[in-house]
Amino acid sequence: MENLQQLFIEAGTLMLAGMVFVFTFLGLLIIFINVVLVKLAKKFPDAIVESRSSSKKNNKKQDDKAVSPAVVAAISCAVTQYRQQHSAQK
Amino acid sequence: MDSLKLLWMSTGLANFELGQVIMMLVGCGLLYLAIARNFEPLLLVPMGFGAILTNIPAAGFSEVGGLLHYIYYAGIDTGIFPLLIFMGVGAMTDFGALIANPKTLLLGAAAQFGIFATLFGAIALNFVGLDFSMKDASAIAIIGGADGPTAIFLASKLAPDLLGAIAVAAYSYMALVPIIQPPIMRALTTEDERKIEMAQLRHVTKVEKIIFPLGVLMMTIFFLPAATPLVGMFCLGNLMRECGVVDRLSSTAQNELINIVTIFLGLGVGSKLSADQFLNAKTLGILALGAVAFSIGTAAGLLMAKLMNKFAKEKVNPLIGAAGVSAVPMAARVANKVGLEANPHNFLLMHAMGPNVAGVLGSAVAAGILLALVG
């Protein structure tokens, strides 16, 4: 019985020490993220963000080129033709 | 006549013991859960089959000279397999959500209470006649970390005899997360709390993602070297993923390598499912304690989120606290699902990934503490 009591005390200490340590460790990690990483992020912003905006511009140009009025006319012509055929079949 | 008798004596039928038959049925049960119910099939199929193989009479799979014996000693006794798996998990983990909202680390920390509370529970079972030492109790408690490789790693170091039961409990409860968690989540939160919408996460840069695993490793080296096998391999996998120059290695770690190791890990754990080690009251105790550990971990994460809401300006949806019990990504999905029930426009998945991966780190740290103090 005394042995059990000893085990319980040991488990309690372990629980206390463990939880305190887990919180301290992950708490320090929060500080690390807020202090180091956020500063790093400001100093070295992602190149991808810039390239994204530039690729958007490119896309726009491509879009303008790709959907020319002639193509739109051809597609709408094909669609009306298809619809007419489809309704005729019905 | 003698040769006929010899032939009969070499058949399985002549050598079967009741325990072996029961353990083969347990193996079949695991196969059923994996195949018909889709419960963690990647691990339960090799584990269930390993359980059948190891109980074949007169074949000696788990004795010296047998395949499973060598798989166990080469990979699990040495801790290599769970660590390789952890590297693969690291390569699959995106810390973006955690870096964008670092206070979710506290939720991951709180959920580890399930581990340490279960330690108490395991010791308390000594009152009903089960004989758990401090090492046994620590190995059982880690089930609350809801992290298969961590549980297997710690059990192989602290209580190899209980490894089979602990692995079965850990993986079964991880599969049961969608059933165990929602009732606790609903009981501990109000409808209004479940409806809380969270601000969109900020963009996390590549440099942050590269430095993060290195920072985590550095802190582990300084404060808890006992956890460096787990955290180190995890960070290596994550660095390979984020640095962008070793895509082939990253892809191997999270696909081929983790798949190969999973087969061996499953077989090795299955080899520990022998009648003399599994068919006793301790296994029942471990299964019961596993459920308790999961529930307490979930509750602690939820309550921590509610406590944070009392002090912080920016509210946190308490449901994401439940994702603090790692079980990536199942627990995050459950948080998302329960959140959607309360508010169909509230997608919590990305927010829940923060505490979810924090839980992985938390349970690795907890395992390191148990190893350092008990091992």
Tab-separated table of C-alpha atoms in Angstrom:
chain	number	residue	atom	x	y	z
A	1	MET	CA	0.000	0.000	0.000
A	2	GLU	CA	2.856	2.342	0.882
A	3	ASN	CA	4.460	1.416	-2.398
A	4	LEU	CA	1.260	2.424	-4.191
A	5	GLN	CA	1.181	5.739	-2.377
A	6	GLN	CA	4.741	6.301	-3.492
A	7	LEU	CA	3.735	5.529	-7.088
A	8	PHE	CA	0.838	7.980	-6.870
A	9	ILE	CA	3.092	10.756	-5.611
A	10	GLU	CA	5.526	9.961	-8.417
A	11	ALA	CA	2.725	10.055	-11.000
A	12	GLY	CA	1.516	13.385	-9.623
A	13	THR	CA	4.980	14.921	-9.826
A	14	LEU	CA	5.375	13.589	-13.332
A	15	MET	CA	2.030	15.061	-14.343
A	16	LEU	CA	2.884	18.460	-12.924
A	17	ALA	CA	6.407	18.527	-14.329
A	18	GLY	CA	5.225	17.185	-17.674
A	19	MET	CA	2.425	19.695	-18.175
A	20	VAL	CA	4.576	22.614	-17.043
A	21	PHE	CA	7.315	21.539	-19.416
A	22	VAL	CA	4.990	20.988	-22.394
A	23	PHE	CA	3.433	24.429	-21.865
A	24	THR	CA	6.825	26.102	-21.423
A	25	PHE	CA	8.273	24.428	-24.497
A	26	LEU	CA	5.359	25.235	-26.775
A	27	GLY	CA	5.082	28.706	-25.179
A	28	LEU	CA	8.707	29.383	-26.095
A	29	LEU	CA	7.861	28.226	-29.595
A	30	ILE	CA	5.107	30.881	-29.732
A	31	ILE	CA	7.689	33.506	-28.779
A	32	PHE	CA	10.060	32.102	-31.400
A	33	ILE	CA	7.372	32.392	-34.093
A	34	ASN	CA	6.277	35.875	-33.030
A	35	VAL	CA	9.772	37.273	-32.660
A	36	VAL	CA	11.989	35.490	-35.159
A	37	LEU	CA	9.730	34.202	-37.901
A	38	VAL	CA	7.518	37.265	-38.234
A	39	LYS	CA	10.607	39.485	-38.534
A	40	LEU	CA	12.082	37.109	-41.093
A	41	ALA	CA	8.842	37.179	-43.047
A	42	LYS	CA	9.000	40.979	-43.227
A	43	LYS	CA	12.651	40.951	-44.271
A	44	PHE	CA	12.328	38.198	-46.849
A	45	PRO	CA	8.849	38.342	-48.332
A	46	ASP	CA	7.852	35.545	-50.655
A	47	ALA	CA	8.966	35.928	-54.224
A	48	ILE	CA	5.919	33.881	-55.181
A	49	VAL	CA	3.533	36.698	-54.247
A	50	GLU	CA	5.245	39.008	-56.721
A	51	SER	CA	5.370	36.396	-59.432
A	52	ARG	CA	1.705	35.672	-58.822
A	53	SER	CA	0.748	39.253	-59.540
A	54	SER	CA	3.008	39.309	-62.576
A	55	SER	CA	1.561	36.055	-63.826
A	56	LYS	CA	-1.885	37.552	-63.365
A	57	LYS	CA	-0.877	40.380	-65.658
A	58	ASN	CA	0.397	37.864	-68.167
A	59	ASN	CA	-2.822	35.937	-67.905
A	60	LYS	CA	-4.753	39.072	-68.617
A	61	LYS	CA	-2.750	39.676	-71.731
A	62	GLN	CA	-3.201	36.081	-72.761
A	63	ASP	CA	-6.892	36.286	-72.015
A	64	ASP	CA	-7.241	39.324	-74.215
A	65	LYS	CA	-5.436	37.546	-76.963
A	66	ALA	CA	-7.135	34.212	-76.521
A	67	VAL	CA	-10.763	35.321	-76.531
A	68	SER	CA	-10.862	37.349	-79.656
A	69	PRO	CA	-14.256	38.543	-81.012
A	70	ALA	CA	-13.943	36.159	-83.921
A	71	VAL	CA	-13.672	33.167	-81.576
A	72	VAL	CA	-16.635	34.403	-79.507
A	73	ALA	CA	-18.682	34.730	-82.662
A	74	ALA	CA	-17.678	31.253	-83.819
A	75	ILE	CA	-18.565	29.686	-80.470
A	76	SER	CA	-21.918	31.444	-80.187
A	77	CYS	CA	-22.704	30.460	-83.753
A	78	ALA	CA	-21.895	26.818	-82.960
A	79	VAL	CA	-23.997	26.947	-79.795
A	80	THR	CA	-27.072	28.335	-81.569
A	81	GLN	CA	-26.660	25.748	-84.296
A	82	TYR	CA	-26.405	22.969	-81.720
A	83	ARG	CA	-29.437	24.249	-79.858
A	84	GLN	CA	-31.480	24.427	-83.025
A	85	GLN	CA	-30.530	20.871	-83.953
A	86	HIS	CA	-31.193	19.679	-80.427
A	87	SER	CA	-34.662	21.271	-80.277
A	88	ALA	CA	-35.471	19.947	-83.783
A	89	GLN	CA	-34.705	16.408	-82.640
A	90	LYS	CA	-37.028	16.803	-79.698
B	1	MET	CA	2.777	-45.910	-38.816
B	2	ASP	CA	5.453	-43.868	-37.109
B	3	SER	CA	5.890	-41.595	-40.093
B	4	LEU	CA	2.098	-41.075	-40.232
B	5	LYS	CA	2.163	-40.103	-36.565
B	6	LEU	CA	5.086	-37.772	-37.237
B	7	LEU	CA	3.190	-36.217	-40.127
B	8	TRP	CA	0.135	-35.680	-37.904
B	9	MET	CA	2.311	-34.123	-35.213
B	10	SER	CA	3.663	-31.611	-37.720
B	11	THR	CA	0.191	-30.396	-38.752
B	12	GLY	CA	-1.291	-27.239	-37.327
B	13	LEU	CA	-4.341	-29.124	-36.069
B	14	ALA	CA	-2.282	-31.290	-33.708
B	15	ASN	CA	-0.404	-28.352	-32.250
B	16	PHE	CA	-3.085	-25.686	-31.843
B	17	GLU	CA	-3.538	-24.178	-28.407
B	18	LEU	CA	-6.677	-22.314	-27.433
B	19	GLY	CA	-4.804	-19.028	-26.945
B	20	GLN	CA	-3.412	-19.188	-30.457
B	21	VAL	CA	-6.861	-19.747	-31.941
B	22	ILE	CA	-8.242	-16.780	-29.998
B	23	MET	CA	-5.351	-14.555	-31.096
B	24	MET	CA	-5.864	-15.611	-34.722
B	25	LEU	CA	-9.482	-14.551	-34.336
B	26	VAL	CA	-8.271	-11.222	-32.899
B	27	GLY	CA	-6.080	-10.897	-36.015
B	28	CYS	CA	-9.102	-11.633	-38.200
B	29	GLY	CA	-11.054	-9.040	-36.207
B	30	LEU	CA	-8.382	-6.439	-36.986
B	31	LEU	CA	-8.523	-7.415	-40.673
B	32	TYR	CA	-12.308	-7.057	-40.578
B	33	LEU	CA	-12.080	-3.580	-39.015
B	34	ALA	CA	-9.525	-2.549	-41.631
B	35	ILE	CA	-11.197	-3.996	-44.714
B	36	ALA	CA	-14.912	-3.736	-43.979
B	37	ARG	CA	-14.916	-0.679	-41.705
B	38	ASN	CA	-11.905	1.143	-43.177
B	39	PHE	CA	-10.351	1.673	-39.710
B	40	GLU	CA	-6.701	2.714	-40.229
B	41	PRO	CA	-6.377	0.017	-42.929
B	42	LEU	CA	-2.778	0.859	-43.828
B	43	LEU	CA	-1.575	-0.349	-40.460
B	44	LEU	CA	-4.302	-2.751	-39.347
B	45	VAL	CA	-4.011	-5.019	-42.417
B	46	PRO	CA	-0.318	-5.885	-41.874
B	47	MET	CA	-0.860	-5.862	-38.091
B	48	GLY	CA	-3.837	-8.238	-38.242
B	49	PHE	CA	-2.007	-10.518	-40.652
B	50	GLY	CA	1.096	-10.405	-38.465
B	51	ALA	CA	-1.076	-11.499	-35.536
B	52	ILE	CA	-2.262	-14.507	-37.538
B	53	LEU	CA	1.263	-15.423	-38.693
B	54	THR	CA	2.825	-15.167	-35.236
B	55	ASN	CA	0.238	-17.552	-33.761
B	56	ILE	CA	0.697	-20.319	-36.310
B	57	PRO	CA	1.768	-23.340	-34.293
B	58	ALA	CA	5.106	-24.986	-35.107
B	59	ALA	CA	5.984	-22.339	-37.717
B	60	GLY	CA	8.088	-20.237	-35.356
B	61	PHE	CA	7.540	-16.855	-37.013
B	62	SER	CA	8.382	-14.987	-33.825
B	63	GLU	CA	11.091	-17.298	-32.528
B	64	VAL	CA	14.791	-16.868	-33.235
B	65	GLY	CA	15.202	-17.627	-36.931
B	66	GLY	CA	11.658	-16.541	-37.794
B	67	LEU	CA	10.829	-13.633	-40.094
B	68	LEU	CA	8.743	-11.642	-37.639
B	69	HIS	CA	11.364	-12.059	-34.915
B	70	TYR	CA	13.956	-10.315	-37.073
B	71	ILE	CA	11.550	-7.645	-38.302
B	72	TYR	CA	10.701	-6.831	-34.682
B	73	TYR	CA	14.276	-6.699	-33.449
B	74	ALA	CA	15.655	-4.875	-36.475
B	75	GLY	CA	13.000	-2.200	-36.666
B	76	ILE	CA	10.877	-1.856	-33.565
B	77	ASP	CA	13.173	-2.852	-30.725
B	78	THR	CA	15.754	-0.434	-32.110
B	79	GLY	CA	13.094	2.259	-32.662
B	80	ILE	CA	14.034	2.662	-36.328
B	81	PHE	CA	10.611	2.006	-37.899
B	82	PRO	CA	8.542	4.466	-35.844
B	83	LEU	CA	11.224	7.104	-36.362
B	84	LEU	CA	11.243	6.611	-40.151
B	85	ILE	CA	7.450	6.878	-40.115
B	86	PHE	CA	7.775	10.087	-38.115
B	87	MET	CA	10.097	11.466	-40.796
B	88	GLY	CA	7.421	10.701	-43.389
B	89	VAL	CA	4.767	12.360	-41.220
B	90	GLY	CA	7.043	15.421	-41.009
B	91	ALA	CA	7.316	15.472	-44.786
B	92	MET	CA	3.528	15.414	-45.006
B	93	THR	CA	2.938	18.138	-42.417
B	94	ASP	CA	2.318	21.743	-43.357
B	95	PHE	CA	3.048	24.047	-40.421
B	96	GLY	CA	1.564	27.032	-42.266
B	97	ALA	CA	-1.634	27.174	-40.200
B	98	LEU	CA	0.344	26.927	-36.969
B	99	ILE	CA	2.845	29.655	-37.891
B	100	ALA	CA	-0.002	31.930	-38.993
B	101	ASN	CA	-1.778	31.527	-35.637
B	102	PRO	CA	0.895	30.529	-33.091
B	103	LYS	CA	-1.363	30.714	-30.031
B	104	THR	CA	-2.956	27.461	-31.194
B	105	LEU	CA	0.214	25.852	-29.817
B	106	LEU	CA	-1.350	26.315	-26.384
B	107	LEU	CA	-4.297	24.168	-27.473
B	108	GLY	CA	-1.911	21.432	-28.587
B	109	ALA	CA	-0.155	21.691	-25.233
B	110	ALA	CA	-3.378	21.509	-23.213
B	111	ALA	CA	-4.543	18.394	-25.043
B	112	GLN	CA	-1.455	16.571	-23.747
B	113	PHE	CA	-3.144	16.590	-20.342
B	114	GLY	CA	-4.829	13.412	-21.553
B	115	ILE	CA	-1.432	11.697	-21.445
B	116	PHE	CA	-0.482	12.743	-17.941
B	117	ALA	CA	-3.960	12.200	-16.473
B	118	THR	CA	-3.938	8.672	-17.856
B	119	LEU	CA	-0.678	8.056	-16.014
B	120	PHE	CA	-2.679	8.480	-12.841
B	121	GLY	CA	-5.375	6.175	-14.161
B	122	ALA	CA	-2.882	3.443	-14.990
B	123	ILE	CA	-1.352	3.615	-11.515
B	124	ALA	CA	-4.854	3.608	-10.001
B	125	LEU	CA	-5.563	0.310	-11.774
B	126	ASN	CA	-3.034	-1.241	-9.399
B	127	PHE	CA	-5.866	-1.079	-6.829
B	128	VAL	CA	-7.934	-3.569	-8.801
B	129	GLY	CA	-5.103	-6.061	-8.975
B	130	LEU	CA	-3.399	-5.059	-12.226
B	131	ASP	CA	0.305	-4.694	-11.807
B	132	PHE	CA	1.453	-1.628	-13.750
B	133	SER	CA	4.879	-0.205	-13.012
B	134	MET	CA	5.721	3.450	-13.657
B	135	LYS	CA	7.271	2.498	-17.003
B	136	ASP	CA	4.161	0.535	-18.004
B	137	ALA	CA	1.915	3.418	-16.969
B	138	SER	CA	3.963	5.913	-19.005
B	139	ALA	CA	3.862	3.718	-22.096
B	140	ILE	CA	0.085	3.311	-21.745
B	141	ALA	CA	-0.469	7.011	-21.079
B	142	ILE	CA	1.128	8.016	-24.388
B	143	ILE	CA	-1.947	6.542	-26.153
B	144	GLY	CA	-3.526	9.881	-25.172
B	145	GLY	CA	-1.079	11.549	-27.560
B	146	ALA	CA	-3.104	9.963	-30.385
B	147	ASP	CA	0.054	9.476	-32.345
B	148	GLY	CA	0.793	5.930	-33.529
B	149	PRO	CA	4.551	6.133	-34.163
B	150	THR	CA	5.168	8.025	-30.906
B	151	ALA	CA	3.180	5.430	-28.940
B	152	ILE	CA	5.062	2.534	-30.556
B	153	PHE	CA	8.431	4.245	-30.060
B	154	LEU	CA	7.820	4.900	-26.380
B	155	ALA	CA	6.265	1.496	-25.700
B	156	SER	CA	9.206	-0.281	-27.356
B	157	LYS	CA	11.550	1.598	-25.034
B	158	LEU	CA	9.583	1.470	-21.773
B	159	ALA	CA	7.285	-1.560	-21.882
B	160	PRO	CA	7.951	-3.885	-24.857
B	161	ASP	CA	5.692	-6.556	-23.336
B	162	LEU	CA	2.688	-4.253	-23.631
B	163	LEU	CA	3.565	-3.027	-27.125
B	164	GLY	CA	0.947	-5.109	-28.945
B	165	ALA	CA	-1.945	-3.979	-26.766
B	166	ILE	CA	-0.776	-0.345	-26.761
B	167	ALA	CA	-0.436	-0.226	-30.562
B	168	VAL	CA	-3.839	-1.844	-31.049
B	169	ALA	CA	-5.424	0.608	-28.589
B	170	ALA	CA	-3.680	3.654	-30.113
B	171	TYR	CA	-4.649	2.859	-33.681
B	172	SER	CA	-8.191	1.720	-32.858
B	173	TYR	CA	-8.921	4.921	-30.945
B	174	MET	CA	-7.379	7.054	-33.669
B	175	ALA	CA	-9.811	5.418	-36.064
B	176	LEU	CA	-12.625	6.052	-33.587
B	177	VAL	CA	-11.907	9.798	-33.246
B	178	PRO	CA	-15.032	10.712	-35.278
B	179	ILE	CA	-17.135	8.721	-32.795
B	180	ILE	CA	-15.394	9.577	-29.498
B	181	GLN	CA	-14.893	13.330	-29.965
B	182	PRO	CA	-18.184	14.887	-31.170
B	183	PRO	CA	-20.270	14.094	-28.040
B	184	ILE	CA	-17.555	15.594	-25.804
B	185	MET	CA	-17.289	18.620	-28.086
B	186	ARG	CA	-21.029	19.245	-27.988
B	187	ALA	CA	-21.233	18.698	-24.236
B	188	LEU	CA	-18.503	21.209	-23.388
B	189	THR	CA	-19.436	24.028	-25.784
B	190	THR	CA	-22.523	26.147	-26.286
B	191	GLU	CA	-24.204	26.615	-29.656
B	192	ASP	CA	-22.933	30.220	-29.799
B	193	GLU	CA	-19.357	29.143	-29.145
B	194	ARG	CA	-19.523	26.577	-31.911
B	195	LYS	CA	-20.682	29.313	-34.297
B	196	ILE	CA	-17.665	31.567	-33.705
B	197	GLU	CA	-16.063	32.459	-37.012
B	198	MET	CA	-12.322	32.982	-37.079
B	199	ALA	CA	-10.324	35.552	-39.053
B	200	GLN	CA	-8.639	34.341	-42.219
B	201	LEU	CA	-5.070	33.166	-41.658
B	202	ARG	CA	-2.212	35.354	-42.864
B	203	HIS	CA	0.108	34.273	-45.652
B	204	VAL	CA	3.149	32.376	-44.354
B	205	THR	CA	6.360	32.874	-46.315
B	206	LYS	CA	8.708	30.157	-47.489
B	207	VAL	CA	11.549	31.429	-45.283
B	208	GLU	CA	9.351	31.049	-42.185
B	209	LYS	CA	8.463	27.497	-43.152
B	210	ILE	CA	12.126	26.607	-43.666
B	211	ILE	CA	13.353	28.169	-40.419
B	212	PHE	CA	10.531	26.720	-38.303
B	213	PRO	CA	11.667	23.053	-38.237
B	214	LEU	CA	15.236	24.197	-37.576
B	215	GLY	CA	14.040	26.364	-34.687
B	216	VAL	CA	12.004	23.505	-33.209
B	217	LEU	CA	15.002	21.205	-33.429
B	218	MET	CA	17.264	23.789	-31.836
B	219	MET	CA	14.875	24.214	-28.904
B	220	THR	CA	14.611	20.453	-28.463
B	221	ILE	CA	18.394	20.166	-28.446
B	222	PHE	CA	18.611	22.865	-25.763
B	223	PHE	CA	15.758	21.799	-23.504
B	224	LEU	CA	14.833	18.173	-24.118
B	225	PRO	CA	17.496	16.081	-25.883
B	226	ALA	CA	15.534	12.917	-24.978
B	227	ALA	CA	12.904	13.959	-27.531
B	228	THR	CA	15.414	14.609	-30.326
B	229	PRO	CA	15.055	11.190	-31.997
B	230	LEU	CA	11.338	11.873	-32.571
B	231	VAL	CA	11.475	15.633	-33.105
B	232	GLY	CA	14.709	15.422	-35.118
B	233	MET	CA	13.330	12.948	-37.660
B	234	PHE	CA	10.075	14.887	-37.825
B	235	CYS	CA	11.944	18.137	-38.508
B	236	LEU	CA	14.164	16.477	-41.113
B	237	GLY	CA	11.079	15.318	-43.020
B	238	ASN	CA	9.504	18.752	-42.726
B	239	LEU	CA	12.658	20.565	-43.847
B	240	MET	CA	12.916	18.288	-46.895
B	241	ARG	CA	9.342	19.242	-47.739
B	242	GLU	CA	9.735	22.980	-47.288
B	243	CYS	CA	13.240	23.701	-48.567
B	244	GLY	CA	12.169	22.937	-52.111
B	245	VAL	CA	15.508	21.597	-53.342
B	246	VAL	CA	15.034	17.913	-52.487
B	247	ASP	CA	11.557	17.237	-53.802
B	248	ARG	CA	12.574	13.682	-54.702
B	249	LEU	CA	13.639	12.893	-51.136
B	250	SER	CA	10.546	14.553	-49.716
B	251	SER	CA	8.321	12.585	-52.058
B	252	THR	CA	10.107	9.333	-51.155
B	253	ALA	CA	9.772	10.027	-47.416
B	254	GLN	CA	6.050	10.690	-47.649
B	255	ASN	CA	5.212	7.926	-50.145
B	256	GLU	CA	7.458	4.951	-50.889
B	257	LEU	CA	9.514	4.931	-47.701
B	258	ILE	CA	6.602	5.433	-45.314
B	259	ASN	CA	4.634	2.744	-47.173
B	260	ILE	CA	7.448	0.208	-47.010
B	261	VAL	CA	8.112	0.912	-43.340
B	262	THR	CA	4.377	0.738	-42.543
B	263	ILE	CA	4.254	-2.848	-43.847
B	264	PHE	CA	7.174	-3.880	-41.634
B	265	LEU	CA	5.944	-1.878	-38.655
B	266	GLY	CA	2.511	-3.491	-38.899
B	267	LEU	CA	4.006	-6.991	-39.137
B	268	GLY	CA	6.401	-6.276	-36.275
B	269	VAL	CA	3.653	-5.000	-34.002
B	270	GLY	CA	1.472	-7.938	-35.064
B	271	SER	CA	4.225	-10.303	-33.936
B	272	LYS	CA	3.684	-8.984	-30.405
B	273	LEU	CA	0.057	-10.089	-30.485
B	274	SER	CA	0.759	-13.513	-29.035
B	275	ALA	CA	-1.611	-15.188	-26.630
B	276	ASP	CA	0.633	-14.996	-23.563
B	277	GLN	CA	1.214	-11.258	-24.012
B	278	PHE	CA	-2.234	-10.159	-25.146
B	279	LEU	CA	-4.810	-12.395	-23.488
B	280	ASN	CA	-4.760	-10.969	-19.984
B	281	ALA	CA	-6.520	-8.412	-17.850
B	282	LYS	CA	-3.818	-5.821	-18.572
B	283	THR	CA	-4.983	-5.561	-22.182
B	284	LEU	CA	-8.516	-4.750	-21.049
B	285	GLY	CA	-7.084	-2.124	-18.706
B	286	ILE	CA	-5.024	-0.631	-21.540
B	287	LEU	CA	-8.027	-0.478	-23.880
B	288	ALA	CA	-10.119	1.248	-21.191
B	289	LEU	CA	-7.329	3.692	-20.323
B	290	GLY	CA	-6.831	4.532	-24.007
B	291	ALA	CA	-10.435	5.692	-24.321
B	292	VAL	CA	-10.112	7.745	-21.119
B	293	ALA	CA	-6.873	9.326	-22.380
B	294	PHE	CA	-8.488	10.384	-25.652
B	295	SER	CA	-11.535	11.827	-23.941
B	296	ILE	CA	-9.530	13.793	-21.360
B	297	GLY	CA	-7.206	15.129	-24.072
B	298	THR	CA	-10.168	16.299	-26.154
B	299	ALA	CA	-11.822	17.941	-23.149
B	300	ALA	CA	-8.595	19.661	-22.056
B	301	GLY	CA	-8.092	21.144	-25.543
B	302	LEU	CA	-11.677	22.451	-25.617
B	303	LEU	CA	-11.466	23.950	-22.136
B	304	MET	CA	-8.141	25.620	-22.952
B	305	ALA	CA	-9.723	27.277	-25.993
B	306	LYS	CA	-12.586	28.534	-23.804
B	307	LEU	CA	-10.074	29.877	-21.294
B	308	MET	CA	-8.178	31.656	-24.064
B	309	ASN	CA	-11.432	33.296	-25.188
B	310	LYS	CA	-11.811	34.810	-21.706
B	311	PHE	CA	-8.565	36.766	-22.122
B	312	ALA	CA	-7.903	37.220	-25.833
B	313	LYS	CA	-9.460	39.923	-27.979
B	314	GLU	CA	-9.592	37.697	-31.017
B	315	LYS	CA	-11.950	34.832	-30.272
B	316	VAL	CA	-11.059	31.235	-30.995
B	317	ASN	CA	-13.690	28.665	-31.880
B	318	PRO	CA	-13.324	26.195	-28.990
B	319	LEU	CA	-13.988	23.271	-31.335
B	320	ILE	CA	-10.478	23.577	-32.785
B	321	GLY	CA	-9.135	22.878	-29.282
B	322	ALA	CA	-10.323	19.293	-29.647
B	323	ALA	CA	-7.950	18.919	-32.618
B	324	GLY	CA	-5.060	19.357	-30.174
B	325	VAL	CA	-4.971	15.572	-29.675
B	326	SER	CA	-2.864	15.099	-32.836
B	327	ALA	CA	-4.554	12.267	-34.867
B	328	VAL	CA	-3.748	14.264	-38.003
B	329	PRO	CA	-5.857	15.063	-39.963
B	330	MET	CA	-8.851	13.171	-38.591
B	331	ALA	CA	-9.285	15.367	-35.495
B	332	ALA	CA	-9.162	18.556	-37.592
B	333	ARG	CA	-11.801	17.139	-39.916
B	334	VAL	CA	-14.025	16.302	-36.960
B	335	ALA	CA	-13.686	19.889	-35.639
B	336	ASN	CA	-14.597	21.185	-39.097
B	337	LYS	CA	-17.628	18.878	-39.312
B	338	VAL	CA	-19.029	19.758	-35.885
B	339	GLY	CA	-18.433	23.459	-36.661
B	340	LEU	CA	-20.342	23.173	-39.938
B	341	GLU	CA	-23.292	21.619	-38.107
B	342	ALA	CA	-23.616	24.785	-35.996
B	343	ASN	CA	-22.841	27.252	-38.779
B	344	PRO	CA	-22.901	25.957	-42.362
B	345	HIS	CA	-20.680	28.815	-43.573
B	346	ASN	CA	-17.947	28.300	-41.012
B	347	PHE	CA	-15.061	26.238	-42.359
B	348	LEU	CA	-12.696	25.475	-39.479
B	349	LEU	CA	-10.455	22.937	-41.197
B	350	MET	CA	-7.442	25.206	-41.772
B	351	HIS	CA	-7.782	26.751	-38.300
B	352	ALA	CA	-7.983	23.283	-36.737
B	353	MET	CA	-4.807	22.176	-38.527
B	354	GLY	CA	-2.867	24.571	-36.258
B	355	PRO	CA	-3.644	22.822	-32.947
B	356	ASN	CA	-3.599	19.513	-34.807
B	357	VAL	CA	0.067	19.744	-35.795
B	358	ALA	CA	0.827	21.443	-32.469
B	359	GLY	CA	-0.539	18.244	-30.901
B	360	VAL	CA	2.002	16.183	-32.854
B	361	LEU	CA	4.825	18.329	-31.482
B	362	GLY	CA	3.231	18.296	-28.015
B	363	SER	CA	2.985	14.517	-27.874
B	364	ALA	CA	6.569	14.139	-29.098
B	365	VAL	CA	7.667	16.510	-26.322
B	366	ALA	CA	5.552	14.609	-23.780
B	367	ALA	CA	7.135	11.340	-24.958
B	368	GLY	CA	10.560	12.911	-24.494
B	369	ILE	CA	9.660	13.982	-20.958
B	370	LEU	CA	8.442	10.481	-20.080
B	371	LEU	CA	11.603	8.969	-21.576
B	372	ALA	CA	13.823	11.383	-19.690
B	373	LEU	CA	12.074	11.012	-16.331
B	374	VAL	CA	10.965	7.375	-16.347
B	375	GLY	CA	13.119	5.582	-18.935
